Short mmCIF file of N, CA and C in Angstrom, two decimals:
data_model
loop_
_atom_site.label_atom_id
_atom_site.label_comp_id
_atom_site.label_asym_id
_atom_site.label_seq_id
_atom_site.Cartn_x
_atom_site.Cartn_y
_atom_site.Cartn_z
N UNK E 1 0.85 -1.17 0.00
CA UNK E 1 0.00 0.00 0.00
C UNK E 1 0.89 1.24 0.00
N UNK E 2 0.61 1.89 -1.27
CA UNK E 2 1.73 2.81 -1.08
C UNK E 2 0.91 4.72 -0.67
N UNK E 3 1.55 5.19 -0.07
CA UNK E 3 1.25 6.51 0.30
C UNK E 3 1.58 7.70 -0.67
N UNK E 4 0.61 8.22 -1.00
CA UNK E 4 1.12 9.57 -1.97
C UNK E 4 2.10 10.51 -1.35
N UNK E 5 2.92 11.32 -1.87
CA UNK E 5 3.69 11.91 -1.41
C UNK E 5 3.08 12.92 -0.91
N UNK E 6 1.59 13.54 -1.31
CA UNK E 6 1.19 14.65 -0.69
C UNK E 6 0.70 14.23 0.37
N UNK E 7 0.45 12.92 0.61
CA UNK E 7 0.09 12.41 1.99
C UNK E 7 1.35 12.40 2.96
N UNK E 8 2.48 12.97 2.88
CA UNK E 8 3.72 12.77 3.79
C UNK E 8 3.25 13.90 4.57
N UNK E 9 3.55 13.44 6.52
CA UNK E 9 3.62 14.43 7.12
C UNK E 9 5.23 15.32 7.35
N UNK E 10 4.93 16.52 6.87
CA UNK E 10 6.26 17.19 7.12
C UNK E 10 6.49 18.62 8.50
N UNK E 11 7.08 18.84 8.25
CA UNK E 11 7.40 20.04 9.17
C UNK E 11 6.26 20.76 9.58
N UNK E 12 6.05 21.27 8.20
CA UNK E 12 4.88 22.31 7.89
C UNK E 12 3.64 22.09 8.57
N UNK E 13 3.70 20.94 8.14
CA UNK E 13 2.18 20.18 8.72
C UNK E 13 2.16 19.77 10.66
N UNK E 14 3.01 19.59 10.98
CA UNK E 14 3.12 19.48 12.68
C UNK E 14 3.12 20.63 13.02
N UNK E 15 3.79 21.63 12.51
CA UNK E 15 3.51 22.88 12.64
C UNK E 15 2.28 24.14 12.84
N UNK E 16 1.53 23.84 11.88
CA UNK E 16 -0.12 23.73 11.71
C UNK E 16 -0.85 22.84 12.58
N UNK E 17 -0.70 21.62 12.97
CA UNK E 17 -0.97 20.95 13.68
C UNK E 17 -0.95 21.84 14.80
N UNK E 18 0.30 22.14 15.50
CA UNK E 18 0.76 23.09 16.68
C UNK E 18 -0.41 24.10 16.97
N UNK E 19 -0.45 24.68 15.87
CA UNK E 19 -0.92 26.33 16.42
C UNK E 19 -2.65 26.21 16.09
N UNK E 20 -3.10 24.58 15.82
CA UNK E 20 -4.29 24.54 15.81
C UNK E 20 -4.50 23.81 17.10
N UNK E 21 -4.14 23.86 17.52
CA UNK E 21 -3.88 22.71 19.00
C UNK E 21 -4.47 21.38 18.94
N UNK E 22 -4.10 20.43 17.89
CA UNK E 22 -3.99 19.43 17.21
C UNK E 22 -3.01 18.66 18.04
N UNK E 23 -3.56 17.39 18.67
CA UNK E 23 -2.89 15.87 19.51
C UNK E 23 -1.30 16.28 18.08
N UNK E 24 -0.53 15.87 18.51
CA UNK E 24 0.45 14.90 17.25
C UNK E 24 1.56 14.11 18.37
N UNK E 25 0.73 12.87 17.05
CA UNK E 25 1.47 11.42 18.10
C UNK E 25 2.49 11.38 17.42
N UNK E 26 3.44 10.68 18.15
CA UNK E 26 4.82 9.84 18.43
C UNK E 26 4.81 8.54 18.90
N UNK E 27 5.61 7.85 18.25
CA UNK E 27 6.16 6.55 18.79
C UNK E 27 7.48 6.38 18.36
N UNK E 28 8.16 5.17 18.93
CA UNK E 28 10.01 5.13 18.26
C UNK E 28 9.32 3.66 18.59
N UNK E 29 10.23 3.77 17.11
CA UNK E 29 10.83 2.57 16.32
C UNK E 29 12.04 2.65 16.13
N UNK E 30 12.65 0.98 15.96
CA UNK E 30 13.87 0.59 15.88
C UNK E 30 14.04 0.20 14.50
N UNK E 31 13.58 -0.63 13.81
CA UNK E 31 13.24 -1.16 12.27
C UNK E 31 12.17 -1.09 11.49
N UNK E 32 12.41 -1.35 10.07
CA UNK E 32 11.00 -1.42 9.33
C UNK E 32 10.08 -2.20 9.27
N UNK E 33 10.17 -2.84 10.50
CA UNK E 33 8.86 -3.52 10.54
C UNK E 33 7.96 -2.40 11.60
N UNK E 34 8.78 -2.40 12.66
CA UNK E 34 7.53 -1.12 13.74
C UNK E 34 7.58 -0.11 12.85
N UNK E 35 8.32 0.31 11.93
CA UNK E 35 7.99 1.86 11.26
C UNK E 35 6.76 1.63 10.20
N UNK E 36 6.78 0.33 9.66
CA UNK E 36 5.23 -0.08 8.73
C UNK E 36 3.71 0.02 9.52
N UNK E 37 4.23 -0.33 10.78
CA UNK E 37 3.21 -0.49 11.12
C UNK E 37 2.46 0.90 12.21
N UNK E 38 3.31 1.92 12.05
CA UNK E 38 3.56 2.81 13.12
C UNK E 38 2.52 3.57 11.48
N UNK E 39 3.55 3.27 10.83
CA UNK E 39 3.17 4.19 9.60
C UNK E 39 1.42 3.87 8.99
N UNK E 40 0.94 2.40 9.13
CA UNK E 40 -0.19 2.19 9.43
C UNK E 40 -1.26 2.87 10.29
N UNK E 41 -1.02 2.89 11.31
CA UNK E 41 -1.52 3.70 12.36
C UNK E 41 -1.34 4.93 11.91
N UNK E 42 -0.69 5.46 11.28
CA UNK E 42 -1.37 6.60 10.92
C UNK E 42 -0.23 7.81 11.98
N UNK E 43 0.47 7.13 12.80
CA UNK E 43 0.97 8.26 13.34
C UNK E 43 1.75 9.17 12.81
N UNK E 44 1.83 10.24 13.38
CA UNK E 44 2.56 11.57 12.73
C UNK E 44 4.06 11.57 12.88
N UNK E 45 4.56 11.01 13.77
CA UNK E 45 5.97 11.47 13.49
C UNK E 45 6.62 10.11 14.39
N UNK E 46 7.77 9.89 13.79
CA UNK E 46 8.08 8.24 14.18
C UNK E 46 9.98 8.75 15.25
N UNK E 47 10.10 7.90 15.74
CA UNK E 47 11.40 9.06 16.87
C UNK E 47 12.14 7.65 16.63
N UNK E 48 13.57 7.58 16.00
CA UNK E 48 14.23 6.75 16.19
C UNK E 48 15.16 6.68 17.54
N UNK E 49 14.95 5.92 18.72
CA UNK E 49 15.51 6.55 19.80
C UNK E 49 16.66 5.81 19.99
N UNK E 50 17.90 6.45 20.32
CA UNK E 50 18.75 6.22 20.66
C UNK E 50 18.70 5.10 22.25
N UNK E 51 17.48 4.80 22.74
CA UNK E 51 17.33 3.80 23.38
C UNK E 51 17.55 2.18 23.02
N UNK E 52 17.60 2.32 21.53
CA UNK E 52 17.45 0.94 20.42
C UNK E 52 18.82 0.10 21.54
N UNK E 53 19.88 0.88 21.82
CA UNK E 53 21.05 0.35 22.40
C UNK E 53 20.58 -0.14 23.75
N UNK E 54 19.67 -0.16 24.32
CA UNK E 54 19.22 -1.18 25.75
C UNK E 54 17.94 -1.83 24.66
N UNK E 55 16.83 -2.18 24.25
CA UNK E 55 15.93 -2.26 24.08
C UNK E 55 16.55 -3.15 22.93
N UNK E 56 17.44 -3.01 21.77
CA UNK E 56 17.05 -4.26 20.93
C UNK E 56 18.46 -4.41 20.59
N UNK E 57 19.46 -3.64 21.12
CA UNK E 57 20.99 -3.98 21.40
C UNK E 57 22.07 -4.59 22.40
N UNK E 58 21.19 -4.57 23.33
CA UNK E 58 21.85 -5.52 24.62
C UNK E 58 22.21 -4.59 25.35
N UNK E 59 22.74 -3.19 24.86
CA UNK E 59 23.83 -2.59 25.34
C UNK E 59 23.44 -1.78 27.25
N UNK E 60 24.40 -1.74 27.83
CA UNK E 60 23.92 -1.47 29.58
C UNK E 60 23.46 0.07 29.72
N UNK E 61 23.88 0.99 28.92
CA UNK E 61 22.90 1.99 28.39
C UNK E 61 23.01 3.11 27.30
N UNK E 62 22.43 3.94 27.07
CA UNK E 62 22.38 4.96 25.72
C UNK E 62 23.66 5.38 25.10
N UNK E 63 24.54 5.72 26.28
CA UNK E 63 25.47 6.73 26.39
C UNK E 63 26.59 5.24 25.20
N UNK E 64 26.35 4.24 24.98
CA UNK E 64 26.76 3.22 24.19
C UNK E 64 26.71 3.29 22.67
N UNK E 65 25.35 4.35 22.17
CA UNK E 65 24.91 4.32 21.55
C UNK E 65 26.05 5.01 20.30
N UNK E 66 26.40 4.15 19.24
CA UNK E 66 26.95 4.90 18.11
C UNK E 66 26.53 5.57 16.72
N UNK E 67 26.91 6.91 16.33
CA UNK E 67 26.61 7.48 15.15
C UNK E 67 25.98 6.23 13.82
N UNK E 68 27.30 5.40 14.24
CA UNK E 68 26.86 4.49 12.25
C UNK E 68 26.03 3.64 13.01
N UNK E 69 25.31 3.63 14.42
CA UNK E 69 24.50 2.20 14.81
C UNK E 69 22.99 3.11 14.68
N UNK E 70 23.31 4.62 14.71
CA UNK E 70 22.21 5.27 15.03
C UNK E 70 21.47 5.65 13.04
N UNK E 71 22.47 5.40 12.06
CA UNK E 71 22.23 5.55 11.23
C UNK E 71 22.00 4.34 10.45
N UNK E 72 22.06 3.17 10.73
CA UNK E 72 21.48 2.00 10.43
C UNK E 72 20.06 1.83 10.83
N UNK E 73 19.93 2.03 12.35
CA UNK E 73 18.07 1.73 12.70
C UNK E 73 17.47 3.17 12.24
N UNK E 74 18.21 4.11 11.76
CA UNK E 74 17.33 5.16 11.12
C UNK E 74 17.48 4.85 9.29
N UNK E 75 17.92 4.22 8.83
CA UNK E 75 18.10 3.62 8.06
C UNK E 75 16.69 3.00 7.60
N UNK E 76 16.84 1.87 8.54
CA UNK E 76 15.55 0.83 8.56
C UNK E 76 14.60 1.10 8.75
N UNK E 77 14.41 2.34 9.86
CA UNK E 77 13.06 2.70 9.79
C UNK E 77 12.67 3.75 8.66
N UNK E 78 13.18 4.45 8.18
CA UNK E 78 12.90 5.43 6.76
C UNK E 78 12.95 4.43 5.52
N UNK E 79 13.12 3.24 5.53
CA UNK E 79 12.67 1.71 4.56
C UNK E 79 11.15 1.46 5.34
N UNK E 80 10.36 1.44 6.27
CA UNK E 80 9.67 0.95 6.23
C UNK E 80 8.40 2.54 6.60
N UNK E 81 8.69 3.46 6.23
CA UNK E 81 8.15 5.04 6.73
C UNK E 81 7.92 5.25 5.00
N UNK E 82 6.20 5.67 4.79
CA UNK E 82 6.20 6.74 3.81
C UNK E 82 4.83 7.61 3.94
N UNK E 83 4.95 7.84 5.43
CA UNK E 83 3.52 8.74 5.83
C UNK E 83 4.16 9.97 7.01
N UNK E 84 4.95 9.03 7.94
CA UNK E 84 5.18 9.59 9.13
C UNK E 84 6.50 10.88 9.09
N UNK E 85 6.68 11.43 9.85
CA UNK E 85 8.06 12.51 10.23
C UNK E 85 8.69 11.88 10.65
N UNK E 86 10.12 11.33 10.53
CA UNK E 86 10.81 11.02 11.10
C UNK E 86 12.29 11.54 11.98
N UNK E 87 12.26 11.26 13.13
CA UNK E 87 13.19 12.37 13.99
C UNK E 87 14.25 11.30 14.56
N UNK E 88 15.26 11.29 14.13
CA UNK E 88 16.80 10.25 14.99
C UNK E 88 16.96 11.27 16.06
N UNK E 89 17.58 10.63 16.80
CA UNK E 89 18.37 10.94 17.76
C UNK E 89 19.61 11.13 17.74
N UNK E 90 20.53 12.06 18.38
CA UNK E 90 21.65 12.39 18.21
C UNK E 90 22.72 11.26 18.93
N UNK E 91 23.20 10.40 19.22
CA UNK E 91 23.80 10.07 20.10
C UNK E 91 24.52 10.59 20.83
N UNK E 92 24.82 9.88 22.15
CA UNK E 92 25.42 11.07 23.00
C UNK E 92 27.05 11.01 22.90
N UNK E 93 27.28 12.51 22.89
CA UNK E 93 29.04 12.63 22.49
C UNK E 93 28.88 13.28 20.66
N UNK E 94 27.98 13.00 20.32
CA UNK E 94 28.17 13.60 18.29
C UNK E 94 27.92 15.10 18.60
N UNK E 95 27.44 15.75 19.65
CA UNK E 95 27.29 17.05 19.19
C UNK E 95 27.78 18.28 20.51
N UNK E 96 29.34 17.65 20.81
CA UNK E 96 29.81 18.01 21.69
C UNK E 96 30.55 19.46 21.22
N UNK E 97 30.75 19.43 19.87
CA UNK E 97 31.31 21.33 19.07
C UNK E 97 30.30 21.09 18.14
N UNK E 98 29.91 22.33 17.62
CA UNK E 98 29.45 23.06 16.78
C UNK E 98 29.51 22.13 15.13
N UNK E 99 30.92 21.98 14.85
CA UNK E 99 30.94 21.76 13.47
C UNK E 99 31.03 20.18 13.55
N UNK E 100 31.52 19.65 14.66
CA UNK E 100 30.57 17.97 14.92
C UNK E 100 29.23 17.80 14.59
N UNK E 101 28.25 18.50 15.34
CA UNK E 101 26.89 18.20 15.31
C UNK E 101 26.38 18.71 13.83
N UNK E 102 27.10 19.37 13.01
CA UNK E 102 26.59 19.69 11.65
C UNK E 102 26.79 18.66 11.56
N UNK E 103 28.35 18.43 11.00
CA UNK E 103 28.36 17.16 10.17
C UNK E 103 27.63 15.73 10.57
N UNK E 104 27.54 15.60 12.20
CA UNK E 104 26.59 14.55 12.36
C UNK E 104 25.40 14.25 11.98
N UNK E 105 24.38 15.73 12.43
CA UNK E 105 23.31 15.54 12.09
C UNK E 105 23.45 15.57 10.18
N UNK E 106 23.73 15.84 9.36
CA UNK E 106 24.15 15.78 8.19
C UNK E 106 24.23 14.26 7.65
N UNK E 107 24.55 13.71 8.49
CA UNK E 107 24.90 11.89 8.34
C UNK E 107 23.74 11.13 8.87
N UNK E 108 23.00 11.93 9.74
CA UNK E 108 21.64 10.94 10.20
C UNK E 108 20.84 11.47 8.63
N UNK E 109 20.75 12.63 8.63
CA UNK E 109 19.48 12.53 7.36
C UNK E 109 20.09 12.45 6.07
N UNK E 110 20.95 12.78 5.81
CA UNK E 110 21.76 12.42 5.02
C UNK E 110 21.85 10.88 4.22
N UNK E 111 22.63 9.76 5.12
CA UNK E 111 22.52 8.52 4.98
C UNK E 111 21.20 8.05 5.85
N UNK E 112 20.86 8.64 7.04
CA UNK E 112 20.11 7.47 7.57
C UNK E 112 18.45 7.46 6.95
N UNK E 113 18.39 8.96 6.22
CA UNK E 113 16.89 9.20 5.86
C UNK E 113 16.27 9.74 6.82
N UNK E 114 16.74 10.68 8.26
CA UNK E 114 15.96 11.11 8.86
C UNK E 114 15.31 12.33 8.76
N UNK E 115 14.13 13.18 8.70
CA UNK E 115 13.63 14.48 8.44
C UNK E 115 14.47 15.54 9.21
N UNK E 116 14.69 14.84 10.93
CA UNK E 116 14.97 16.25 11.89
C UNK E 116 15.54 15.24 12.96
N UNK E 117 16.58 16.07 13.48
CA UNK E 117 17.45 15.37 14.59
C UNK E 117 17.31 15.93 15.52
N UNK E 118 17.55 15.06 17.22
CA UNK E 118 17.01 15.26 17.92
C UNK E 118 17.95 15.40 19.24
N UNK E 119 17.85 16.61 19.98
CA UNK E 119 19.29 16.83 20.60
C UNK E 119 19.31 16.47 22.19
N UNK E 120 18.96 16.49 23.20
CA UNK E 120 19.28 16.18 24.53
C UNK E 120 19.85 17.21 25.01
N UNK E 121 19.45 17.93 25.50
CA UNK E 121 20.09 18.90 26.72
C UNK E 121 19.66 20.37 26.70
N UNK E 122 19.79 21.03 27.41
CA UNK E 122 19.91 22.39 26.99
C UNK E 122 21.12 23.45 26.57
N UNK E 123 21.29 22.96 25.14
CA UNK E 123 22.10 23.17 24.35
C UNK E 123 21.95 24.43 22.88
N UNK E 124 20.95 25.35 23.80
CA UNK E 124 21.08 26.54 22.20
C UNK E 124 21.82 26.70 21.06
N UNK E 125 23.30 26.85 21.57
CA UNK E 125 24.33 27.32 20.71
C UNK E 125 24.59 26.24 19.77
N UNK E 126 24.56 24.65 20.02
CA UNK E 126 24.58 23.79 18.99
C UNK E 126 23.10 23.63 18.43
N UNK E 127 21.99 23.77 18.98
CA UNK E 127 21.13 23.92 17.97
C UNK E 127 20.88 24.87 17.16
N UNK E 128 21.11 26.45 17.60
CA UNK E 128 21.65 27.44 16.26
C UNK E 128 22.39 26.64 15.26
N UNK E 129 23.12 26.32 16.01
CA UNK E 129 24.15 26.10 14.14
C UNK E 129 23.89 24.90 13.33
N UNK E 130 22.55 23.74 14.43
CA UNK E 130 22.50 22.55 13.33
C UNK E 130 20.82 23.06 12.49
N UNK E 131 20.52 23.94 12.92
CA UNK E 131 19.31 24.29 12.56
C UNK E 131 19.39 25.25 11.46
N UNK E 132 20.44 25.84 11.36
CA UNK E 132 21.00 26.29 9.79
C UNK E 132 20.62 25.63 8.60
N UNK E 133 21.21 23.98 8.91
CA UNK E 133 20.70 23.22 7.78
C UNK E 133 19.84 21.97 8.21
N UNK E 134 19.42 21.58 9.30
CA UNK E 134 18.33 20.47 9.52
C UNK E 134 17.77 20.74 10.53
N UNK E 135 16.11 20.59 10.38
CA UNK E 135 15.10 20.84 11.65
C UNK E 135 15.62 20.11 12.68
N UNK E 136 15.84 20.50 14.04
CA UNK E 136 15.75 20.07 15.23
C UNK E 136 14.44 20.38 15.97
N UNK E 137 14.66 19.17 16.54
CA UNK E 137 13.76 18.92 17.88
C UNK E 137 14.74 18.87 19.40
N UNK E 138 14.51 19.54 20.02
CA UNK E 138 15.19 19.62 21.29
C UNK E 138 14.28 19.12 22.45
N UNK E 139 15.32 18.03 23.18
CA UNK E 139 14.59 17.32 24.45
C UNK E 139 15.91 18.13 25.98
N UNK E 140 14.51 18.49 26.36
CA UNK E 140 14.67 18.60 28.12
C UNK E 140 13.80 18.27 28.87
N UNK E 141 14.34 18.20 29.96
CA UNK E 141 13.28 17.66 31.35
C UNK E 141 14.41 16.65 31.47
N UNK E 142 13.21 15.04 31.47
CA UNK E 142 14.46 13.91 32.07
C UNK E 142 15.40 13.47 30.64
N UNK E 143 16.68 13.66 30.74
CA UNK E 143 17.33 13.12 29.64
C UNK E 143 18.25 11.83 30.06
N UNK E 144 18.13 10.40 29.17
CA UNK E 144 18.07 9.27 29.51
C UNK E 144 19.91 9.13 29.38
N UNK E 145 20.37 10.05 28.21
CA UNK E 145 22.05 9.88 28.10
C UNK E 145 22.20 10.68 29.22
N UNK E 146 22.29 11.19 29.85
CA UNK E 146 22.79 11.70 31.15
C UNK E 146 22.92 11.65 32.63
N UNK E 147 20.91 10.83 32.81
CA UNK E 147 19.95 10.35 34.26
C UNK E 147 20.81 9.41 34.78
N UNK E 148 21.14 9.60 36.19
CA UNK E 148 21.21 8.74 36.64
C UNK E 148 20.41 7.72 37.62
N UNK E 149 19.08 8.15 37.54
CA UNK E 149 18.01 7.73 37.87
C UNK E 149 16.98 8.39 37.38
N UNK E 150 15.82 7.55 36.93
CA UNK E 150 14.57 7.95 36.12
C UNK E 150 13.66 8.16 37.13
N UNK E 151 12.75 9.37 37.29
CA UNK E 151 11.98 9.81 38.02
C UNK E 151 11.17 10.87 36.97
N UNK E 152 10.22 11.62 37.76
CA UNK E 152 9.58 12.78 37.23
C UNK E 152 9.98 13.69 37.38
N UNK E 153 10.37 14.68 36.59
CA UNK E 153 10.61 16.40 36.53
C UNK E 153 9.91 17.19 36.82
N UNK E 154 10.40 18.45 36.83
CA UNK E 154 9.12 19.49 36.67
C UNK E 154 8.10 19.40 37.69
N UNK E 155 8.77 18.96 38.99
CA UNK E 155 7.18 18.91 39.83
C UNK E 155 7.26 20.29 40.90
N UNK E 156 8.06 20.92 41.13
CA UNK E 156 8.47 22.20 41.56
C UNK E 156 8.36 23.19 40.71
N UNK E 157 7.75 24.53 41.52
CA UNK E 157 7.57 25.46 40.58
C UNK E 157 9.11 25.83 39.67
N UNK E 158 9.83 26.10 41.10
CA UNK E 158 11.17 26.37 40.23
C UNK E 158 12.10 25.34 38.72
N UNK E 159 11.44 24.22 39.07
CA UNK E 159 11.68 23.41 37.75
C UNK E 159 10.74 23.66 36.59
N UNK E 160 9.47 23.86 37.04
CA UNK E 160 8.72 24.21 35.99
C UNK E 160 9.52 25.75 35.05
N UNK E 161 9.40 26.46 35.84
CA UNK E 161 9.65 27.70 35.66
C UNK E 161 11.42 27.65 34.70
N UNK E 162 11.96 26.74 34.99
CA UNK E 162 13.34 26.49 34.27
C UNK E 162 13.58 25.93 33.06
N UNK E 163 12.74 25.02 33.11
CA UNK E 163 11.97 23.93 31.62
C UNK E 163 11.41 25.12 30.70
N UNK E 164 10.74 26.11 31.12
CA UNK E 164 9.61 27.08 30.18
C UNK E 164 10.46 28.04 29.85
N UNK E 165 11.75 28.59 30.73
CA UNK E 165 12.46 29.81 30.11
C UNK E 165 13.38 28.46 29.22
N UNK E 166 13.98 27.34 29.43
CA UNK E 166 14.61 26.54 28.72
C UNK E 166 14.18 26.52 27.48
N UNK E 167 12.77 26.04 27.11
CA UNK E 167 12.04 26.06 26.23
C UNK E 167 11.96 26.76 25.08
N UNK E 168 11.51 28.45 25.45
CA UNK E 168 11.73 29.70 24.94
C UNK E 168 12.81 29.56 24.38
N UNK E 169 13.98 29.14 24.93
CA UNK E 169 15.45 30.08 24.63
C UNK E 169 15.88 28.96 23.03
N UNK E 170 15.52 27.31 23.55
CA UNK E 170 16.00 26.72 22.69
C UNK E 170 14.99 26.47 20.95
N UNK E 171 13.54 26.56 21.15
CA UNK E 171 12.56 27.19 20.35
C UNK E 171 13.16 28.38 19.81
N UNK E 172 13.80 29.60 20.24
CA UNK E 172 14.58 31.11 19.46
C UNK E 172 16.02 30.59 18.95
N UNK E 173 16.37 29.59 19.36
CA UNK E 173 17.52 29.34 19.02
C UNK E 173 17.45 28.20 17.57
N UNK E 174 16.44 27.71 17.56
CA UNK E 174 16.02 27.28 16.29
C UNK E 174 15.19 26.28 16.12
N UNK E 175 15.13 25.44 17.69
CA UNK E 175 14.39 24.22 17.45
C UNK E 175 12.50 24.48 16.90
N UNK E 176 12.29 23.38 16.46
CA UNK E 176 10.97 23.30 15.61
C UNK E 176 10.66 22.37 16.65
N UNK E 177 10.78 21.20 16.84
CA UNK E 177 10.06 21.06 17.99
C UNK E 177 10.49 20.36 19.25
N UNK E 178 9.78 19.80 20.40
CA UNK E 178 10.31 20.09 21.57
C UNK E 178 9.50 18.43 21.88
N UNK E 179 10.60 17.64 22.97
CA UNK E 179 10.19 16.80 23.72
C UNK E 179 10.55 16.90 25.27
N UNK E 180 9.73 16.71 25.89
CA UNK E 180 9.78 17.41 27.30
C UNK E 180 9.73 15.95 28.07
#
């Protein structure tokens, strides 16, 4: 069953989505089989997560995770994607300078087929400069390459209040969109 190309969700369209205050789902996939079927469902934007390295790599956790391992399961899932957005993940350590995280993110969509890469931290200054040439999505709150225990965020005003100026700064700094 093949999908028209005007049926692809892109930027534009999550975007619109946004400011109509429109649900837009997510799920991560590792290969083209969950991305067929993700893409079935109909969901909007598919997150290749750099989790693939505990979850279908063995590995003891993220921070394991490599550039050419992160561009293989983004690979596989943009083989089995022709509806959804697709967003890789940066691995952790590719976007430690400026002209790293170009050329990295450059190599996820590049070779791996991903739409928009996806950064971890509160990191403006490298998303200015990868947002020059590829949409980012920027994640704060709990970040999994860094946690050393998984809990809930944001339950204090002063965390709230840090997440929302975070937010702002990395949204002006270029990101398109945001996982919290």
């Amino acid at each position: 069953l093949k999908t028209k190309s005007a049926d692809r969700v892109l930027l534009k369209h999550l975007l619109a989505m946004k400011r109509k205050q429109q649900l837009i789902t997510m799920v991560t996939c590792y290969d083209a089989s969950q991305a067929l079927l993700a893409d079935r469902a109909k969901v909007d934007t598919v997150l290749v997560g750099d989790s693939c390295a505990n979850v279908v790599m063995g590995l003891k956790n993220t921070n394991q995770m490599t550039l050419n391992a992160m561009v293989h399961h983004t690979r596989a899932v943009t083989r089995g994607i022709e509806r959804a957005y697709v967003v890789s993940d940066m691995p952790f350590g590719t976007y430690l300078t400026g002209d790293d995280a170009v050329r990295n993110a450059a190599t996820l969509v590049g070779e791996g087929g991903a739409s928009c890469v996806k950064l971890e931290g509160f990191v403006p200054d490298i998303i200015r400069q990868i947002a020059r040439f590829v949409p980012v999505c920027a994640h704060l709150g709990l970040m999994p390459q860094t946690a050393d225990c998984f809990g809930t965020r944001g339950r204090s005003y002063a965390d709230v209040k840090q997440l929302s100026e975070e937010a702002l700064r990395v949204q002006d700094a270029g990101a398109s969109l945001l996982v919290l």
